XYZ file of C-alpha atoms in Angstrom:
228
model
C 11.902 -50.981 60.104
C 9.686 -48.966 57.782
C 7.216 -50.827 55.595
C 7.299 -50.024 51.863
C 4.617 -47.581 50.837
C 1.790 -49.342 48.934
C 1.848 -46.603 46.285
C 5.535 -47.159 45.626
C 4.963 -50.913 45.310
C 2.097 -50.328 42.854
C 4.203 -47.896 40.814
C 7.046 -50.430 40.677
C 4.679 -53.192 39.537
C 3.187 -50.942 36.838
C 6.650 -49.904 35.654
C 7.786 -53.548 35.390
C 4.581 -54.545 33.586
C 4.816 -51.695 31.065
C 8.494 -52.473 30.449
C 7.663 -56.155 29.880
C 4.865 -55.304 27.425
C 7.093 -52.896 25.457
C 9.884 -55.477 25.216
C 7.368 -58.131 24.144
C 6.032 -55.854 21.405
C 9.520 -55.055 20.134
C 10.427 -58.741 20.009
C 7.126 -59.691 18.443
C 6.166 -61.858 21.377
C 2.754 -62.618 22.838
C 1.211 -62.348 19.393
C 1.579 -58.539 19.372
C 2.381 -57.011 15.980
C 5.783 -55.433 15.609
C 6.138 -51.733 16.253
C 6.452 -50.868 12.567
C 3.203 -52.701 11.863
C 1.435 -50.567 14.445
C 2.192 -47.508 12.359
C 1.268 -49.073 9.014
C -2.213 -48.155 7.902
C -4.317 -50.259 5.590
C -4.010 -47.541 2.946
C -0.209 -47.665 3.002
C 0.078 -51.434 2.784
C 1.263 -52.598 -0.634
C -0.553 -55.490 -2.237
C 1.281 -57.206 -5.082
C -0.683 -57.085 -8.293
C -1.458 -60.500 -9.730
C 0.696 -61.409 -12.721
C -1.007 -61.439 -16.079
C -1.515 -65.004 -17.181
C 0.589 -66.135 -20.097
C -0.392 -68.827 -22.554
C 1.568 -70.970 -25.006
C 4.805 -69.310 -26.170
C 4.000 -66.381 -23.855
C 0.954 -65.189 -25.802
C -1.365 -62.886 -23.828
C -4.423 -64.956 -24.748
C -5.041 -68.526 -25.886
C -5.401 -69.455 -29.528
C -8.708 -70.785 -30.856
C -9.161 -74.519 -31.263
C -7.348 -76.045 -34.234
C -4.794 -73.214 -34.226
C -1.077 -73.285 -33.450
C 0.385 -70.662 -31.101
C 3.744 -69.229 -32.165
C 6.300 -66.550 -31.362
C 9.206 -65.634 -33.646
C 11.985 -63.256 -32.522
C 14.772 -62.094 -34.807
C 18.346 -61.772 -33.640
C 19.529 -58.506 -32.084
C 22.514 -57.185 -34.060
C 25.098 -59.992 -34.103
C 24.941 -60.525 -30.343
C 21.636 -62.085 -29.281
C 20.377 -65.031 -31.295
C 16.838 -65.503 -32.638
C 14.062 -67.676 -31.192
C 11.262 -69.672 -32.765
C 8.590 -71.074 -30.435
C 5.589 -73.174 -31.462
C 2.943 -74.552 -29.105
C 5.192 -73.864 -26.104
C 8.070 -75.802 -27.688
C 11.264 -73.919 -28.483
C 12.201 -75.032 -31.980
C 15.270 -72.818 -32.412
C 17.275 -70.714 -29.945
C 20.774 -70.007 -28.694
C 20.093 -72.272 -25.710
C 19.329 -75.153 -28.071
C 22.517 -74.238 -29.962
C 20.839 -74.521 -33.363
C 20.810 -70.889 -34.567
C 23.369 -68.976 -36.577
C 24.140 -65.930 -38.682
C 21.811 -65.507 -41.644
C 18.392 -67.145 -41.945
C 17.098 -69.480 -39.235
C 14.334 -71.660 -40.636
C 12.051 -74.235 -39.015
C 9.857 -76.459 -41.180
C 6.681 -77.669 -39.474
C 3.932 -80.126 -40.386
C 0.885 -77.920 -40.922
C -1.541 -80.651 -39.818
C -0.147 -81.756 -36.450
C 2.417 -79.046 -35.693
C 5.357 -81.453 -35.513
C 8.818 -80.126 -36.323
C 10.160 -81.524 -39.583
C 13.585 -79.895 -39.589
C 15.329 -76.755 -38.325
C 18.495 -75.256 -39.811
C 20.484 -72.032 -39.983
C 21.886 -70.746 -43.283
C 24.799 -68.317 -43.396
C 23.760 -65.609 -45.848
C 27.037 -63.714 -45.623
C 29.685 -66.353 -46.292
C 27.682 -69.537 -46.875
C 26.482 -71.264 -50.034
C 22.992 -70.197 -51.091
C 22.533 -73.557 -52.803
C 22.247 -75.180 -49.369
C 19.220 -72.970 -48.691
C 17.715 -73.684 -52.102
C 18.008 -77.437 -51.571
C 16.224 -76.983 -48.248
C 13.178 -75.048 -49.464
C 12.715 -76.293 -53.043
C 11.184 -79.701 -52.246
C 8.664 -78.597 -49.579
C 5.394 -80.505 -49.436
C 2.029 -78.778 -49.753
C 0.923 -77.293 -46.419
C 4.380 -77.248 -44.809
C 4.711 -74.254 -42.480
C 7.915 -72.221 -42.791
C 9.117 -70.120 -39.819
C 11.969 -67.686 -40.526
C 14.008 -65.444 -38.215
C 16.956 -63.342 -39.346
C 20.198 -62.935 -37.426
C 22.883 -60.401 -38.359
C 22.730 -60.530 -42.187
C 19.862 -62.340 -43.947
C 20.312 -61.256 -47.541
C 23.805 -60.833 -48.974
C 23.840 -64.267 -50.636
C 20.197 -64.159 -51.770
C 19.571 -64.558 -55.479
C 16.462 -64.230 -57.619
C 15.434 -67.855 -57.170
C 15.653 -67.587 -53.393
C 13.467 -64.489 -53.353
C 10.992 -66.114 -55.731
C 10.652 -69.203 -53.543
C 10.011 -67.155 -50.395
C 7.541 -65.020 -52.320
C 5.668 -68.198 -53.300
C 5.549 -69.106 -49.600
C 3.652 -65.869 -48.966
C 6.342 -63.228 -48.356
C 5.768 -59.738 -49.689
C 8.952 -58.201 -48.243
C 11.606 -60.664 -49.356
C 12.046 -58.810 -52.658
C 13.336 -55.801 -50.690
C 15.394 -57.704 -48.105
C 18.952 -56.359 -47.909
C 22.196 -56.457 -45.928
C 21.629 -56.570 -42.153
C 17.871 -55.995 -42.342
C 15.722 -57.530 -39.582
C 13.108 -59.987 -40.852
C 10.630 -62.442 -39.330
C 8.208 -64.416 -41.450
C 5.793 -67.343 -41.302
C 4.581 -68.769 -44.590
C 3.425 -72.045 -46.065
C 3.837 -74.102 -49.192
C 0.823 -73.696 -51.465
C -0.643 -70.480 -49.997
C -2.846 -68.465 -52.345
C -2.350 -65.051 -50.738
C 0.431 -63.164 -49.010
C 1.047 -64.148 -45.403
C -0.276 -61.867 -42.638
C 2.663 -62.989 -40.496
C 5.652 -60.943 -41.624
C 7.696 -58.011 -40.313
C 10.649 -56.255 -41.891
C 12.869 -53.360 -40.766
C 15.482 -51.858 -43.055
C 19.075 -51.368 -42.029
C 19.527 -47.579 -41.978
C 22.106 -45.519 -40.135
C 19.415 -42.903 -39.535
C 17.013 -45.241 -37.729
C 19.128 -48.175 -36.505
C 18.713 -49.061 -32.846
C 22.150 -50.657 -32.669
C 25.338 -49.446 -34.319
C 25.098 -51.009 -37.773
C 21.853 -52.940 -37.166
C 18.143 -52.139 -36.875
C 16.000 -53.185 -33.939
C 15.118 -56.812 -33.296
C 11.626 -57.910 -34.301
C 9.130 -59.973 -32.318
C 5.994 -61.481 -33.821
C 3.349 -63.748 -32.308
C 0.016 -65.162 -33.356
C -2.200 -68.153 -34.081
C -1.975 -70.189 -37.276
C -4.865 -72.419 -38.338
C -3.969 -76.078 -38.671
C -4.197 -77.559 -42.120
C -7.020 -80.122 -42.378
C -5.808 -83.702 -42.603
C -6.179 -85.280 -45.997
C -9.267 -87.496 -46.128
């Protein structure tokens, strides 16, 4: 009987060993990286960029001390409702089920930032006297957050515009049917508010069919000093 040639035995052993190593690599065994990782260079590896940090109400940077962070978003056409956020608390939104067509208004204590009351007023088919009763008796320093939805102006009268103007609005006098409007004012302000945006309803510039684009405004409002 012929003995196996040592060279053949060695070749067989090498073949088995190489096969075992290849299978181990493919299956990720023995701590070897997978085949695709072997062909991935450091330059081609994708590193996820860190997310930009967001602060209260999604602001890109924190507000100074003794300031209130806010974000006000008007409604989009008559489909997506408005939002009013203050100090990371959602005061009005569709999720909270407290928004509606017309003007969405949140009254806030200017000293501590507490919500006083939030209501929606239908400015197409509602009674403007309900709105007047809401904003006439405001106390000095009360913050007023306003976000339009669908139509903010059809039922507006001169007294309504005058009251909002006294709260610091410069655009309310021009507010019309289906305009987009966001505004933050206060009872007793001496100057016009820096927190106001207004887009006219125009078929030439409207983003939606029959409505202009939605507006989004954010910022930091100084707290009112507590009465001594």
